[in-house]
Coordinates of C-alpha atoms in Angstrom, one line a residue:
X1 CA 13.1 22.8 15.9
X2 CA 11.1 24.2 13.0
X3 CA 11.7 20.4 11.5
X4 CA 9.2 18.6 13.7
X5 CA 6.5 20.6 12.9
X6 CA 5.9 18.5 9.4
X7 CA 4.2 15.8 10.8
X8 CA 1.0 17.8 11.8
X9 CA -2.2 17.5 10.1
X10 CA -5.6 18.3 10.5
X11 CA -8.7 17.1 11.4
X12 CA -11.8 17.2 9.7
X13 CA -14.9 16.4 11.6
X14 CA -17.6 14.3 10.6
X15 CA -19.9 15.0 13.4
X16 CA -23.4 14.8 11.8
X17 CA -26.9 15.1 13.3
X18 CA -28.1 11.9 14.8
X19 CA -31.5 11.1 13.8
X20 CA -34.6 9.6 15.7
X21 CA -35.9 8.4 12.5
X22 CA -37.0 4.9 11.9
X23 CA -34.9 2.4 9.8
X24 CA -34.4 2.9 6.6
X25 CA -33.5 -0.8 6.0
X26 CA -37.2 -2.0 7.2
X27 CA -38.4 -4.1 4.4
X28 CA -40.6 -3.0 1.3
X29 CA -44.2 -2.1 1.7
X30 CA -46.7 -0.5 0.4
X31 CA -45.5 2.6 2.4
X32 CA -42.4 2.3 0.4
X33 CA -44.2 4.2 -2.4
X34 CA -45.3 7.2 -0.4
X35 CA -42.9 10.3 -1.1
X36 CA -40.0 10.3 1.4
X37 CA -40.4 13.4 3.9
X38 CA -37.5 14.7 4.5
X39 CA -35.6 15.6 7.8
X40 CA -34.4 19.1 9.3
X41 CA -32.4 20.1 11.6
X42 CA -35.0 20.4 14.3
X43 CA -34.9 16.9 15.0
X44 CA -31.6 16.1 15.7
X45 CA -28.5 15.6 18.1
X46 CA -25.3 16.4 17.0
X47 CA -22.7 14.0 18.1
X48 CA -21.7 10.4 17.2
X49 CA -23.8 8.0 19.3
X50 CA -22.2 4.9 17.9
X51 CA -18.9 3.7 20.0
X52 CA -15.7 4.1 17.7
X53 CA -13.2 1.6 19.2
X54 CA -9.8 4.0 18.6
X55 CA -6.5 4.7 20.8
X56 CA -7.3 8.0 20.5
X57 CA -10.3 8.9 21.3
X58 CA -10.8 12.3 22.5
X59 CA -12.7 13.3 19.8
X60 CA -14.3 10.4 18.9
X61 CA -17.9 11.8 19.2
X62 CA -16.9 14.6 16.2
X63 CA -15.0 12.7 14.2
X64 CA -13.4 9.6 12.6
X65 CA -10.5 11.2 11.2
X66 CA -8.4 9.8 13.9
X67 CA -8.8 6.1 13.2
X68 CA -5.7 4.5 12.4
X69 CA -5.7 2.0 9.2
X70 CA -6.3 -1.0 11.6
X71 CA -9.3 0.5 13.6
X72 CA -11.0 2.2 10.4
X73 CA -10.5 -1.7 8.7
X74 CA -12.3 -3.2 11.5
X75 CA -15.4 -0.9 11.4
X76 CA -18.4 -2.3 10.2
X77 CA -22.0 -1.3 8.7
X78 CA -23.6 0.7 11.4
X79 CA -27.3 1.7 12.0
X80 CA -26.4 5.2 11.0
X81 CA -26.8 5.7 7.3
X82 CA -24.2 9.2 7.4
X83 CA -21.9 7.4 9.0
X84 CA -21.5 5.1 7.1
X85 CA -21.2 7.5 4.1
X86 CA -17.9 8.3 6.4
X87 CA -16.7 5.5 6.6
X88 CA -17.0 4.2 3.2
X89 CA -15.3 7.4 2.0
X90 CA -12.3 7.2 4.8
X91 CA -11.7 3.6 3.2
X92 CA -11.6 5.3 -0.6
X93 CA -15.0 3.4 -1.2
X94 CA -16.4 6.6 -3.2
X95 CA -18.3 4.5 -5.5
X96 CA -20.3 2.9 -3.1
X97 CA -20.2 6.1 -0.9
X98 CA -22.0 7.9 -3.7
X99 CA -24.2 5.7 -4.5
X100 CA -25.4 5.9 -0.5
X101 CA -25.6 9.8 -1.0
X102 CA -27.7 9.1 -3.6
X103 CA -30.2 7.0 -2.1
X104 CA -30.7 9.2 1.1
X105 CA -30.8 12.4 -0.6
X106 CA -34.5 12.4 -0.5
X107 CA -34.6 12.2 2.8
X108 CA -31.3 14.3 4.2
X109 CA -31.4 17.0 2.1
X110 CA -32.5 19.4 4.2
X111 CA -29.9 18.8 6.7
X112 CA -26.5 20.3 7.1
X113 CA -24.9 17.5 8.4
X114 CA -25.8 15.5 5.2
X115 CA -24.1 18.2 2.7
X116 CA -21.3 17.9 5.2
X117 CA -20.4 14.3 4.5
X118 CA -20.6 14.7 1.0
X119 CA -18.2 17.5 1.3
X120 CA -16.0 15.4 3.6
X121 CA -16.0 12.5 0.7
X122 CA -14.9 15.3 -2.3
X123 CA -12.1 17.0 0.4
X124 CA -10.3 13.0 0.4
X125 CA -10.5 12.8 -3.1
X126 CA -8.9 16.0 -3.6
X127 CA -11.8 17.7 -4.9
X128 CA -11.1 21.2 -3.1
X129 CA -13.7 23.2 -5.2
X130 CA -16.3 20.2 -4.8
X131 CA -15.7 19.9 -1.0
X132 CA -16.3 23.8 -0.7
X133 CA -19.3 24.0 -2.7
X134 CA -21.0 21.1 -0.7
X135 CA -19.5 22.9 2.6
X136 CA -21.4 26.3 1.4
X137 CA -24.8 24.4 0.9
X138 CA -24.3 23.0 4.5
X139 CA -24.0 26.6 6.0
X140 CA -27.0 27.4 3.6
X141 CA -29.1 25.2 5.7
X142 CA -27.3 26.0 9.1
X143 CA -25.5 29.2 9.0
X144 CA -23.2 28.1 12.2
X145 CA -23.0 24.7 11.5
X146 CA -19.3 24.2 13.7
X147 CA -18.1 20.5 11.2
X148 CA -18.2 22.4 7.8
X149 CA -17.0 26.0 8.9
X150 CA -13.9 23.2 11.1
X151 CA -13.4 21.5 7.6
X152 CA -13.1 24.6 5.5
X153 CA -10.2 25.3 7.4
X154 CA -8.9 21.6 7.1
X155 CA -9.1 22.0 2.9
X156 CA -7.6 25.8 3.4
X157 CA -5.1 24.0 5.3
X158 CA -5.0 21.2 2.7
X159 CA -4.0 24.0 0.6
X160 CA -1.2 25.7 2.2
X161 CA -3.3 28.4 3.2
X162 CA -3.0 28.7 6.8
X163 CA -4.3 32.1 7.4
X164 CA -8.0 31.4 5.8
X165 CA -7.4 28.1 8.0
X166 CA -7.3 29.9 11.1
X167 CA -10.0 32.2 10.5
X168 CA -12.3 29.5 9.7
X169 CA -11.1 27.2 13.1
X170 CA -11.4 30.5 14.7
X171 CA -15.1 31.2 13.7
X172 CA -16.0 27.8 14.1
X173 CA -14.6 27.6 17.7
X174 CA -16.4 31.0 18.8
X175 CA -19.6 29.8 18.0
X176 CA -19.4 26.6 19.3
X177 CA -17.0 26.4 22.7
X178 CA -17.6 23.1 23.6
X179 CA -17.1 22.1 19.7
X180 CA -13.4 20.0 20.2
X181 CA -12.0 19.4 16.9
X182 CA -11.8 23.1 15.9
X183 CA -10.4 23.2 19.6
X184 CA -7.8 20.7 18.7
X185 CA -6.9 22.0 14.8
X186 CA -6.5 25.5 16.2
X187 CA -4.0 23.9 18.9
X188 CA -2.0 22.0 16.3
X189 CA -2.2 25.2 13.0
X190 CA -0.3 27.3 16.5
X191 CA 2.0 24.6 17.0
X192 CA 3.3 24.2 13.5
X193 CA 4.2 28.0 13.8
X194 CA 6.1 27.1 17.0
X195 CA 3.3 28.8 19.1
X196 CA 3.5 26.7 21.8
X197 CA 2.3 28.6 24.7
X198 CA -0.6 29.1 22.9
X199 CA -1.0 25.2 21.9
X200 CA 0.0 23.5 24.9
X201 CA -3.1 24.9 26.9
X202 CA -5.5 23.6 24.4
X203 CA -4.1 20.0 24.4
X204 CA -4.2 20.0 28.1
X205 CA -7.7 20.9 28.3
X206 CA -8.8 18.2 25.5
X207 CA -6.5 15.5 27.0
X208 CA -8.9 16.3 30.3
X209 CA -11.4 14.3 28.2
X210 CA -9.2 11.2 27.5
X211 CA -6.1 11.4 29.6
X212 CA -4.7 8.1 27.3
X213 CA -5.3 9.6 23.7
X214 CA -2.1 8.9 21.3
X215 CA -2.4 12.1 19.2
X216 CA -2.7 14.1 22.0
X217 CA 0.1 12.9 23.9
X218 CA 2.2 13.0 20.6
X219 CA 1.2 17.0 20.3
X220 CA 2.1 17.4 24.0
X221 CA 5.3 15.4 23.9
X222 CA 6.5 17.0 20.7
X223 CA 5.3 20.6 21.7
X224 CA 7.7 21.0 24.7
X225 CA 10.3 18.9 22.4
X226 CA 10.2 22.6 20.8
X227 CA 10.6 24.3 23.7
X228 CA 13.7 22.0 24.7
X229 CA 12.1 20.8 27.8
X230 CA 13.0 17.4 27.2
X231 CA 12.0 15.3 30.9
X232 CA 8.5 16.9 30.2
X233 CA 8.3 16.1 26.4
X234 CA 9.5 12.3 27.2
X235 CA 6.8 12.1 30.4
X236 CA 4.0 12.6 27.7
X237 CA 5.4 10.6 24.7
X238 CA 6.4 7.4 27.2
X239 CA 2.9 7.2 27.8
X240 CA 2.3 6.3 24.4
X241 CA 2.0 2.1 23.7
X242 CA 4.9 0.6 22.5
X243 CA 3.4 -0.8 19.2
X244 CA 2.6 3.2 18.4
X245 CA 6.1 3.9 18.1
X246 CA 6.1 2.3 14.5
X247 CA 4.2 5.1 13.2
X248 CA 6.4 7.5 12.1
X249 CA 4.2 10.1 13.3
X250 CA 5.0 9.2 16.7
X251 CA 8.1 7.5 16.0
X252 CA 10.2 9.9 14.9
X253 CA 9.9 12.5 17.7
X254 CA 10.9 10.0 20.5
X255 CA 14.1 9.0 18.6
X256 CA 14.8 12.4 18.1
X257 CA 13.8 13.0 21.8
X258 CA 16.1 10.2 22.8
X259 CA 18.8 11.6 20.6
X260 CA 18.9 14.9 22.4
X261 CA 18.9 13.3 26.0
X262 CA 22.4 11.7 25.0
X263 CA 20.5 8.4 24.4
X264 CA 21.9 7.1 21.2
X265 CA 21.3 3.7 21.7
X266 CA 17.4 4.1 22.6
X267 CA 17.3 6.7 19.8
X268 CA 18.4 4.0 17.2
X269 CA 16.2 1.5 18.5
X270 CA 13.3 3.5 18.3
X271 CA 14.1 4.6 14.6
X272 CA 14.7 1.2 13.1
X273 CA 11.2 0.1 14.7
X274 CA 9.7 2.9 12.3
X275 CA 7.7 2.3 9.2
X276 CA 8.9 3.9 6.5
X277 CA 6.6 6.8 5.5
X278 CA 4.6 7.3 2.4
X279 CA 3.8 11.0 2.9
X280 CA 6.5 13.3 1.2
X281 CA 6.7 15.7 4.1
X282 CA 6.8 13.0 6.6
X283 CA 9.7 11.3 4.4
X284 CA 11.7 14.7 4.6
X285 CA 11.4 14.6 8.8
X286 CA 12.3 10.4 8.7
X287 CA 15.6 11.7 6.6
X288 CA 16.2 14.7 9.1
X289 CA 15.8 12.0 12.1
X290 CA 18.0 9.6 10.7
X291 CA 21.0 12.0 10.0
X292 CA 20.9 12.9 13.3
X293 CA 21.3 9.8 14.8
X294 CA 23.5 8.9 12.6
X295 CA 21.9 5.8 11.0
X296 CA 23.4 4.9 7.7

């Protein structure tokens, strides 16, 4: 069952430090020309206050990761100048992303959740030693700041190296309990070791929050695919929306699913309905799924 366990990745979170700051799009005054004080992390919440419209969205107050292509597309400009740094950088907009780094650094610089995001923007360019130095200046600030100790361990994990992964989502989740997404990376770095008695409680717990959340019903579905317990596997991954199942992601494991409950036919039907993967390790599973089917 090793095989299934390519299709997980991790998340990084983008949660950032909501400010109760005024504007900075207000127009021009002569204000404008008094130095810029700058924020600190006195001031601040730390979750996402604007409404992400996702079909997963458990962690939706942490994180953006978990957009699919469609729902990140239909995001607009928000009110929220670091998210928007997010979002520019999930949609590969780094020039434009930069240049908005640039123009608040004045007044986010002294804020973790600022070094953060420009962290988040080097780790999805591939920028590993970039992403890490901008992660270290955000723990300079805040030495437990939960998003970049969680995203050290995404770039570790980014770099096949799972045990500095799981110290770093193991620091980050003992600081912060109520912190999800190190919650939900820990649960998924057990399950691609085939630690499933260790994962499923973890996805349980966080599908609590969103008992509809596609990623979560995926990991559940898949984890007691593992373990062979097919009727339980197929009452979490029948939950998932139809249109889903062209994701290979999601895809993939209910063929297989349906191929080990002596359902060819539904197995083939689901497989032809997938997408066919750009991601090399995801390609490997799709050619694993379709030889044991038997699709030609």
């Amino acid at each position: 069952m090793k095989t299934i366990l390519i299709l997980f990745f991790l998340i990084s979170c983008s949660t950032h430090k909501k400010t109760m700051t005024q504007d900075l799009s207000k127009n021009v005054s002569s204000n404008s020309f008094k130095k810029e004080v700058s924020l600190n992390n006195n001031n601040v919440q730390d979750f996402y206050a604007h409404r992400l419209k996702t079909m997963s969205p458990a962690l939706e107050d942490e994180t953006i990761d978990r957009l699919n292509p469609s729902e990140l597309k239909s995001m607009k400009p928000t009110s929220d100048p670091l998210l928007d740094i997010s979002l520019k950088c999930q949609k590969k907009d780094f020039e434009n992303a930069f240049h908005l780094v640039s123009s608040l650094f004045n007044r986010y610089q002294k804020t973790a959740p600022y070094w953060n995001q420009v962290a988040n923007c080097h780790l999805l360019k591939g920028s590993y030693r970039k992403a890490l130095l901008f992660y270290n200046k955000a723990l300079e600030v805040a030495p437990n700041y939960v998003p970049a100790l969680n995203n050290i361990g995404v770039m570790y994990s980014k770099q096949g190296l799972d045990q500095k992964a799981l110290v770093a989502f193991d620091r980050a989740n003992k600081i912060s309990k109520f912190s999800k997404t190190p919650r939900y990376n820990l649960s998924r770095l057990y399950l691609s070791y085939g630690l499933t008695e260790i994962a499923i409680p973890i996805f349980q717990s966080l599908l609590n929050y969103s008992p509809t959340d596609v990623d979560l019903l995926n990991s559940l579905g898949t984890a007691y695919l593992i373990q062979s317990d097919l009727e339980k596997s197929m009452s979490y991954l029948n939950k998932i929306p139809k249109n889903y199942l062209v994701n290979p992601e999601i895809g993939l494991n209910l063929s297989l699913l349906y191929k080990r409950m002596g359902k060819l036919n539904e197995a083939k039907k689901v497989f032809d309905s997938i997408i066919y993967p750009k991601d090399e390790r995801i390609k490997k599973y799709f050619e694993f799924v379709k030889d044991q089917i038997g699709e030609t």
